[in-house]
Amino acid sequence: MSKSLPKRTEDYSLWYNELVKRAGLAENSSVRGCMVIKPYGYAIWEKMQRTLDDMFKRTGHQNAYFPLFVPKSLFEAEEKNAEGFAKECAVVTHYRLQTDPDKPGKLRVDPNAKLEEELIVRPTSEAIIWSTYKGWIQSYRDLPLLINQWANVVRWEMRTRLFLRTAEFLWQEGHTAHATAEEALAETRQMLEVYAQFAEEWMALPVVKGVKTENERFAGAVETYCIEGLMQDGKALQAGTSHFLGQNFAKAFDVQFANKQGQLEHVWGTSWGVSTRLMGALVMAHSDDEGLVLPPKLAPIQVVIVPIYKTGQLDELLERIRPMQMGLIERGISVKIDDRDTERPGFKFAEWELKGVPVRIAVGMRDLENGTLEVARRDTKEKMTLPLTDIVNSVDQLLQDIQKNIYQRAQSYRETHTTRVESYEEFKQVLEGKGGFVLAHYDGTSETEERIKEETKATIRCLALAEPQEEGVCIVTGRPSKRRAHFAKAY
Amino acid sequence: MSKSLPKRTEDYSLWYNELVKRAGLAENSSVRGCMVIKPYGYAIWEKMQRTLDDMFKRTGHQNAYFPLFVPKSLFEAEEKNAEGFAKECAVVTHYRLQTDPDKPGKLRVDPNAKLEEELIVRPTSEAIIWSTYKGWIQSYRDLPLLINQWANVVRWEMRTRLFLRTAEFLWQEGHTAHATAEEALAETRQMLEVYAQFAEEWMALPVVKGVKTENERFAGAVETYCIEGLMQDGKALQAGTSHFLGQNFAKAFDVQFANKQGQLEHVWGTSWGVSTRLMGALVMAHSDDEGLVLPPKLAPIQVVIVPIYKTGQLDELLERIRPMQMGLIERGISVKIDDRDTERPGFKFAEWELKGVPVRIAVGMRDLENGTLEVARRDTKEKMTLPLTDIVNSVDQLLQDIQKNIYQRAQSYRETHTTRVESYEEFKQVLEGKGGFVLAHYDGTSETEERIKEETKATIRCLALAEPQEEGVCIVTGRPSKRRAHFAKAY
């Protein structure tokens, strides 16, 4: 607490890492690339989970749970998906340890306990789930099948960063099966809308909805839709994806249904997911050099009350604060009274600032006598004096204002960091300058996309759904183009 | 649906397996020993989770998340714990697959991607969590540390059964650290009470609270407390455990704190858990030859309404049913209207019986005109005619009655299946006869306990906390004994 955070402008990456650790969100573990999600971080994730889960259920989905392991033969069945994930798979080869004959007190892998077939720790569950769906789907009456799973997955990434890229992460993965391509596409787009709504209304994060190019598409998908947010360093972050799988997995796992005419057809699939990566997006989109700035709707503690008192006064003061606390709780606002007598108010203020609590109320005896309270909002650091009598309404309104303000600030940042360019020169200048989304025409080929990536590190984040058709020429090759793509450097 | 279930009296084990599958709770997967938890089963588990999670939070615990993998060197650090789990560990040895040079289109483990140190898929998380706590605990101010995790764990069991014993299962594991032995013991007992309350009030499962003998103790614990339920085949089932770890893990991982006098001491630990095994207990404790019998408090659907109609009448009937449905929902009761026009009422009745829905209401036009409804309760199969005007209150009351009745039925079964015996002869007779708990004196030695287990397959389920001190003699050796133990055959 004593040392201040690195500044965003000086070292954004260090600022992020230190903030995540010091605010008590997560830390690195002794397992390479795996993180520990600490209680305060997990409390935010739980709010995200609960909200998304309710949204999934309202759109007709049910939760289920499928195995952690995928036998290698199943994993291989959908070729593109297998190739896409093969390079980062944790593989279980043995099922027992034994006393090491050479090192007393140590264990070693029992060479006699080798698995006949290796098990892949799921990097994603299409294979295991579609092999199960084969048994669940016979007729059009079994469709649509709308299932979601909350789970851990493992991708053996070489460079990891807390929340943004970790070997193990938590996520949800929806996997649905439909009778027609149209229905599956409608589902894919519906879940994209759900994610966008969650990002904007709960995380206060404006997102661009779009479709990925072939280069950036999910391995095994026909089309990948995504939402892309913009962080304060001008880099984009993919915050959620929704895939139209066509009949790829149905064919790989032979999942067919009898239609109303009694003919067999392969079903159409989708999958969609968001992960603990959202935690990284949340931190990077809004926080500042003093610490986290949490949108009230996802803050585990929305209001902290810090009593200001002289020795011997605390108990009386606390008793007089209770009715206000109760009033806020009854309104559905989560409140913490920081009654530690081991720390001074200044220390407490800094700590709750670091932790991003949206509203702080400092209360002393004199305030209560005057009938006013000193209220500070985290987002703007504005302090105000509010009447005690109407405090519940004022705080409720204030929380709503903060939620809105954080969103608007992020949106206006995005507006000033979205640039339409007409030449490759300009493209590079913007990328090296303020960064952000750069909207440019390109010729639609993977080659050009690759070349731009190699030369500038910018990738096509998406072809935005809201971007109109527009005649233009590719900034690299000069060939004709019909729409602009959203380019950016990205996490 | 067409084939009826096996009967409990004929083949209890087959009855259980078939019921779990046909009711849509779970099924075996293509991964040896791992199950798929199907949506209906998962919905029950979610209710269990939500309830327990609320209870944990009310008792001051916070959730967090720790890595799936445990490096071998950490796993070994607490010797007894390591030995206890070594024989059933899934081990990750490699982190990449590659194209198999001998088999086109197939993948194989990349021999160049061998991990320097093997990773154990957690069978339980004491090792990884205590190695983390070392960094979190410095002073008495950091204590108590009260943390819970919802996670999947893997134990490579050779004989598996849906929910009861699976290679991967879902659970929660609480891990707490305290300044004194007394506090840690109080926590251990508090969590035992939480589990007992959950089992009795929510699962309608009466449990015996007790402490394990050394033979049955958790590897690495000083004392293991447990709750034991009785299934309808006379076998006991351990439904939850709460361990007092003493300073074992604190010493193994060097977790010390400065006490108020500034001296360093090792902290005291507890851990406690319940798992998807509870699903097996729930099924086996209450269900019958027609299907599941779910306690209303955990039933995903509490009331099913089956419309009885002539062709063309359905829409009108449904419209007239809505107000009743709304009234029930407003009361917080979950209701499903089974409006499928592809199935007949008799089929629907059987299906909802199989799925254990506590209350079924059949409604036809004539019923509505008469102002009465035909209501059937699942537990007793009793049918009654109830006035439509007061239906919400009646159903609410009925659900409470069913919850109580299921509990009382299980309790009276346990009473008639708890036998105090005075000789080994009698002990064996009861075990081979009606089974259940057999309360007997034994001399307190592991040898006698082992001998009884070998000769009768009965184990000491626990030394019940409520069992009074009583002078007696061991039924096997004749040596003196001061209390009776609860013996039983067990899952």
CSV table of N, CA and C in Angstrom, one decimal, chain A residues 300-386:
chain,number,residue,atom,x,y,z
A,300,PRO,N,-17.8,-5.7,-6.1
A,300,PRO,CA,-18.3,-6.5,-4.9
A,300,PRO,C,-18.7,-5.6,-3.8
A,301,ILE,N,-18.0,-4.5,-3.6
A,301,ILE,CA,-18.4,-3.5,-2.6
A,301,ILE,C,-18.7,-2.2,-3.3
A,302,GLN,N,-19.9,-1.8,-3.2
A,302,GLN,CA,-20.3,-0.6,-4.0
A,302,GLN,C,-20.1,0.7,-3.2
A,303,VAL,N,-20.2,0.6,-1.9
A,303,VAL,CA,-20.0,1.8,-1.0
A,303,VAL,C,-19.2,1.4,0.2
A,304,VAL,N,-18.1,2.2,0.5
A,304,VAL,CA,-17.4,1.9,1.7
A,304,VAL,C,-17.6,3.1,2.6
A,305,ILE,N,-17.9,2.8,3.9
A,305,ILE,CA,-18.0,3.9,4.8
A,305,ILE,C,-16.8,3.9,5.8
A,306,VAL,N,-16.1,5.1,5.8
A,306,VAL,CA,-15.0,5.2,6.7
A,306,VAL,C,-15.3,6.1,7.8
A,307,PRO,N,-15.4,5.5,9.0
A,307,PRO,CA,-15.6,6.4,10.2
A,307,PRO,C,-14.4,7.2,10.6
A,308,ILE,N,-14.7,8.5,10.9
A,308,ILE,CA,-13.6,9.4,11.3
A,308,ILE,C,-13.9,9.7,12.7
A,309,TYR,N,-13.0,9.3,13.6
A,309,TYR,CA,-13.3,9.4,15.0
A,309,TYR,C,-12.1,9.7,15.9
A,310,LYS,N,-12.3,10.2,17.1
A,310,LYS,CA,-11.3,10.3,18.1
A,310,LYS,C,-11.3,9.1,19.0
A,311,THR,N,-10.2,8.8,19.6
A,311,THR,CA,-10.1,7.6,20.5
A,311,THR,C,-11.3,7.5,21.4
A,312,GLY,N,-11.9,6.4,21.5
A,312,GLY,CA,-13.0,6.1,22.4
A,312,GLY,C,-14.4,6.4,21.8
A,313,GLN,N,-14.4,7.1,20.6
A,313,GLN,CA,-15.7,7.5,20.0
A,313,GLN,C,-16.2,6.4,19.0
A,314,LEU,N,-15.4,5.4,18.6
A,314,LEU,CA,-15.7,4.5,17.5
A,314,LEU,C,-17.1,3.8,17.7
A,315,ASP,N,-17.3,3.2,18.9
A,315,ASP,CA,-18.5,2.4,19.1
A,315,ASP,C,-19.7,3.3,18.9
A,316,GLU,N,-19.7,4.5,19.5
A,316,GLU,CA,-20.9,5.3,19.4
A,316,GLU,C,-21.1,5.7,18.0
A,317,LEU,N,-20.0,6.1,17.3
A,317,LEU,CA,-20.1,6.5,15.9
A,317,LEU,C,-20.7,5.3,15.0
A,318,LEU,N,-20.2,4.1,15.2
A,318,LEU,CA,-20.7,3.0,14.5
A,318,LEU,C,-22.2,2.8,14.7
A,319,GLU,N,-22.6,2.9,15.9
A,319,GLU,CA,-24.0,2.7,16.2
A,319,GLU,C,-24.9,3.7,15.5
A,320,ARG,N,-24.3,4.9,15.3
A,320,ARG,CA,-25.1,6.0,14.6
A,320,ARG,C,-25.0,5.8,13.1
A,321,ILE,N,-24.0,5.1,12.6
A,321,ILE,CA,-23.9,4.8,11.2
A,321,ILE,C,-24.8,3.7,10.7
A,322,ARG,N,-25.1,2.8,11.6
A,322,ARG,CA,-25.9,1.6,11.2
A,322,ARG,C,-27.2,1.8,10.4
A,323,PRO,N,-28.0,2.8,10.9
A,323,PRO,CA,-29.2,3.0,10.1
A,323,PRO,C,-29.0,3.3,8.7
A,324,MET,N,-27.9,4.1,8.4
A,324,MET,CA,-27.6,4.5,7.0
A,324,MET,C,-27.2,3.2,6.3
A,325,GLN,N,-26.3,2.4,6.9
A,325,GLN,CA,-25.9,1.2,6.3
A,325,GLN,C,-27.1,0.3,6.0
A,326,MET,N,-28.0,0.1,6.9
A,326,MET,CA,-29.2,-0.7,6.7
A,326,MET,C,-30.0,-0.2,5.6
A,327,GLY,N,-30.2,1.1,5.5
A,327,GLY,CA,-31.0,1.7,4.4
A,327,GLY,C,-30.4,1.4,3.1
A,328,LEU,N,-29.0,1.5,3.0
A,328,LEU,CA,-28.4,1.2,1.7
A,328,LEU,C,-28.5,-0.3,1.3
A,329,ILE,N,-28.4,-1.2,2.3
A,329,ILE,CA,-28.5,-2.6,2.1
A,329,ILE,C,-29.9,-2.9,1.6
A,330,GLU,N,-30.9,-2.3,2.3
A,330,GLU,CA,-32.3,-2.6,1.9
A,330,GLU,C,-32.5,-2.2,0.4
A,331,ARG,N,-31.8,-1.2,0.0
A,331,ARG,CA,-31.9,-0.7,-1.4
A,331,ARG,C,-31.2,-1.7,-2.4
A,332,GLY,N,-30.5,-2.7,-1.8
A,332,GLY,CA,-29.8,-3.6,-2.7
A,332,GLY,C,-28.4,-3.2,-3.0
A,333,ILE,N,-27.9,-2.2,-2.2
A,333,ILE,CA,-26.5,-1.7,-2.4
A,333,ILE,C,-25.6,-2.4,-1.4
A,334,SER,N,-24.4,-2.9,-1.9
A,334,SER,CA,-23.5,-3.6,-1.0
A,334,SER,C,-22.6,-2.6,-0.3
A,335,VAL,N,-22.5,-2.7,1.0
A,335,VAL,CA,-21.8,-1.7,1.8
A,335,VAL,C,-20.8,-2.3,2.7
A,336,LYS,N,-19.7,-1.7,2.8
A,336,LYS,CA,-18.7,-2.2,3.8
A,336,LYS,C,-18.4,-1.0,4.8
A,337,ILE,N,-18.4,-1.2,6.1
A,337,ILE,CA,-17.9,-0.2,7.0
A,337,ILE,C,-16.5,-0.6,7.4
A,338,ASP,N,-15.6,0.2,7.1
A,338,ASP,CA,-14.2,-0.1,7.4
A,338,ASP,C,-13.9,0.4,8.8
A,339,ASP,N,-14.1,-0.5,9.8
A,339,ASP,CA,-14.0,-0.1,11.2
A,339,ASP,C,-12.7,-0.6,11.8
A,340,ARG,N,-11.7,-0.9,11.0
A,340,ARG,CA,-10.4,-1.3,11.5
A,340,ARG,C,-9.8,-0.2,12.4
A,341,ASP,N,-9.4,-0.5,13.6
A,341,ASP,CA,-8.8,0.5,14.4
A,341,ASP,C,-7.2,0.5,14.3
A,342,THR,N,-6.8,-0.3,13.4
A,342,THR,CA,-5.3,-0.4,13.2
A,342,THR,C,-4.8,0.5,12.1
A,343,GLU,N,-5.7,1.1,11.3
A,343,GLU,CA,-5.3,2.0,10.2
A,343,GLU,C,-5.9,3.4,10.3
A,344,ARG,N,-5.2,4.4,9.8
A,344,ARG,CA,-5.7,5.7,9.7
A,344,ARG,C,-6.6,5.9,8.5
A,345,PRO,N,-7.5,6.9,8.6
A,345,PRO,CA,-8.4,7.2,7.4
A,345,PRO,C,-7.7,7.4,6.1
A,346,GLY,N,-6.6,8.1,6.1
A,346,GLY,CA,-5.9,8.3,4.8
A,346,GLY,C,-5.4,7.0,4.2
A,347,PHE,N,-5.0,6.1,5.0
A,347,PHE,CA,-4.6,4.8,4.5
A,347,PHE,C,-5.8,4.1,3.9
A,348,LYS,N,-6.9,4.1,4.7
A,348,LYS,CA,-8.1,3.4,4.2
A,348,LYS,C,-8.6,4.0,2.9
A,349,PHE,N,-8.6,5.4,2.8
A,349,PHE,CA,-9.0,6.0,1.5
A,349,PHE,C,-8.2,5.4,0.3
A,350,ALA,N,-6.9,5.4,0.5
A,350,ALA,CA,-6.0,4.9,-0.6
A,350,ALA,C,-6.3,3.5,-0.9
A,351,GLU,N,-6.5,2.7,0.1
A,351,GLU,CA,-6.8,1.3,-0.1
A,351,GLU,C,-8.1,1.0,-0.9
A,352,TRP,N,-9.1,1.7,-0.5
A,352,TRP,CA,-10.4,1.5,-1.2
A,352,TRP,C,-10.4,2.2,-2.6
A,353,GLU,N,-9.5,3.2,-2.8
A,353,GLU,CA,-9.3,3.7,-4.1
A,353,GLU,C,-8.6,2.7,-5.0
A,354,LEU,N,-7.6,2.1,-4.4
A,354,LEU,CA,-6.8,1.0,-5.1
A,354,LEU,C,-7.8,-0.1,-5.5
A,355,LYS,N,-8.8,-0.4,-4.7
A,355,LYS,CA,-9.7,-1.5,-4.9
A,355,LYS,C,-10.9,-1.1,-5.7
A,356,GLY,N,-11.0,0.2,-6.1
A,356,GLY,CA,-12.0,0.6,-7.0
A,356,GLY,C,-13.4,0.7,-6.5
A,357,VAL,N,-13.6,0.8,-5.2
A,357,VAL,CA,-14.9,0.9,-4.7
A,357,VAL,C,-15.6,2.2,-5.2
A,358,PRO,N,-16.7,2.2,-5.9
A,358,PRO,CA,-17.3,3.3,-6.6
A,358,PRO,C,-17.5,4.5,-5.7
A,359,VAL,N,-18.1,4.3,-4.5
A,359,VAL,CA,-18.5,5.4,-3.6
A,359,VAL,C,-17.9,5.3,-2.2
A,360,ARG,N,-17.3,6.4,-1.7
A,360,ARG,CA,-16.7,6.3,-0.4
A,360,ARG,C,-17.4,7.4,0.4
A,361,ILE,N,-17.8,7.0,1.6
A,361,ILE,CA,-18.5,8.0,2.5
A,361,ILE,C,-17.6,8.1,3.8
A,362,ALA,N,-17.1,9.3,4.1
A,362,ALA,CA,-16.4,9.5,5.3
A,362,ALA,C,-17.4,10.2,6.3
A,363,VAL,N,-17.5,9.6,7.5
A,363,VAL,CA,-18.4,10.1,8.5
A,363,VAL,C,-17.8,10.3,9.8
A,364,GLY,N,-17.9,11.5,10.4
A,364,GLY,CA,-17.5,11.8,11.7
A,364,GLY,C,-18.7,12.3,12.5
A,365,MET,N,-18.5,12.4,13.8
A,365,MET,CA,-19.6,12.9,14.7
A,365,MET,C,-20.2,14.2,14.2
A,366,ARG,N,-19.2,15.1,13.9
A,366,ARG,CA,-19.7,16.5,13.5
A,366,ARG,C,-20.6,16.4,12.3
A,367,ASP,N,-20.2,15.5,11.3
A,367,ASP,CA,-21.0,15.4,10.1
A,367,ASP,C,-22.5,15.0,10.5
A,368,LEU,N,-22.5,14.0,11.4
A,368,LEU,CA,-23.9,13.5,11.8
A,368,LEU,C,-24.7,14.7,12.4
A,369,GLU,N,-24.0,15.4,13.3
A,369,GLU,CA,-24.7,16.6,13.9
A,369,GLU,C,-25.1,17.6,12.9
A,370,ASN,N,-24.3,17.8,11.9
A,370,ASN,CA,-24.6,18.8,10.8
A,370,ASN,C,-25.7,18.2,9.8
A,371,GLY,N,-25.8,16.9,9.9
A,371,GLY,CA,-26.8,16.3,8.9
A,371,GLY,C,-26.2,16.2,7.5
A,372,THR,N,-24.9,16.2,7.4
A,372,THR,CA,-24.4,16.1,6.0
A,372,THR,C,-23.2,15.1,6.0
A,373,LEU,N,-22.9,14.6,4.8
A,373,LEU,CA,-21.9,13.6,4.7
A,373,LEU,C,-20.9,13.9,3.6
A,374,GLU,N,-19.7,13.6,3.8
A,374,GLU,CA,-18.7,13.8,2.7
A,374,GLU,C,-18.6,12.5,1.8
A,375,VAL,N,-19.0,12.7,0.6
A,375,VAL,CA,-19.1,11.6,-0.3
A,375,VAL,C,-18.1,11.8,-1.5
A,376,ALA,N,-17.3,10.7,-1.8
A,376,ALA,CA,-16.4,10.8,-2.9
A,376,ALA,C,-16.7,9.8,-3.9
A,377,ARG,N,-16.7,10.1,-5.2
A,377,ARG,CA,-16.9,9.1,-6.2
A,377,ARG,C,-15.5,8.8,-6.8
A,378,ARG,N,-15.3,7.5,-7.0
A,378,ARG,CA,-14.0,6.9,-7.5
A,378,ARG,C,-13.7,7.3,-8.9
A,379,ASP,N,-14.7,7.4,-9.8
A,379,ASP,CA,-14.4,7.6,-11.2
A,379,ASP,C,-13.8,9.0,-11.5
A,380,THR,N,-14.5,10.0,-10.9
A,380,THR,CA,-14.0,11.4,-11.2
A,380,THR,C,-13.2,11.9,-10.0
A,381,LYS,N,-13.1,11.3,-8.9
A,381,LYS,CA,-12.5,11.7,-7.7
A,381,LYS,C,-13.1,13.0,-7.1
A,382,GLU,N,-14.3,13.3,-7.6
A,382,GLU,CA,-15.0,14.4,-7.1
A,382,GLU,C,-15.5,14.2,-5.7
A,383,LYS,N,-15.4,15.2,-4.8
A,383,LYS,CA,-16.0,15.1,-3.5
A,383,LYS,C,-17.2,16.0,-3.4
A,384,MET,N,-18.2,15.5,-2.6
A,384,MET,CA,-19.4,16.4,-2.5
A,384,MET,C,-20.0,16.2,-1.1
A,385,THR,N,-20.7,17.2,-0.7
A,385,THR,CA,-21.3,17.1,0.6
A,385,THR,C,-22.8,16.9,0.4
A,386,LEU,N,-23.3,15.8,1.0
A,386,LEU,CA,-24.7,15.4,0.7
A,386,LEU,C,-25.5,15.4,2.0
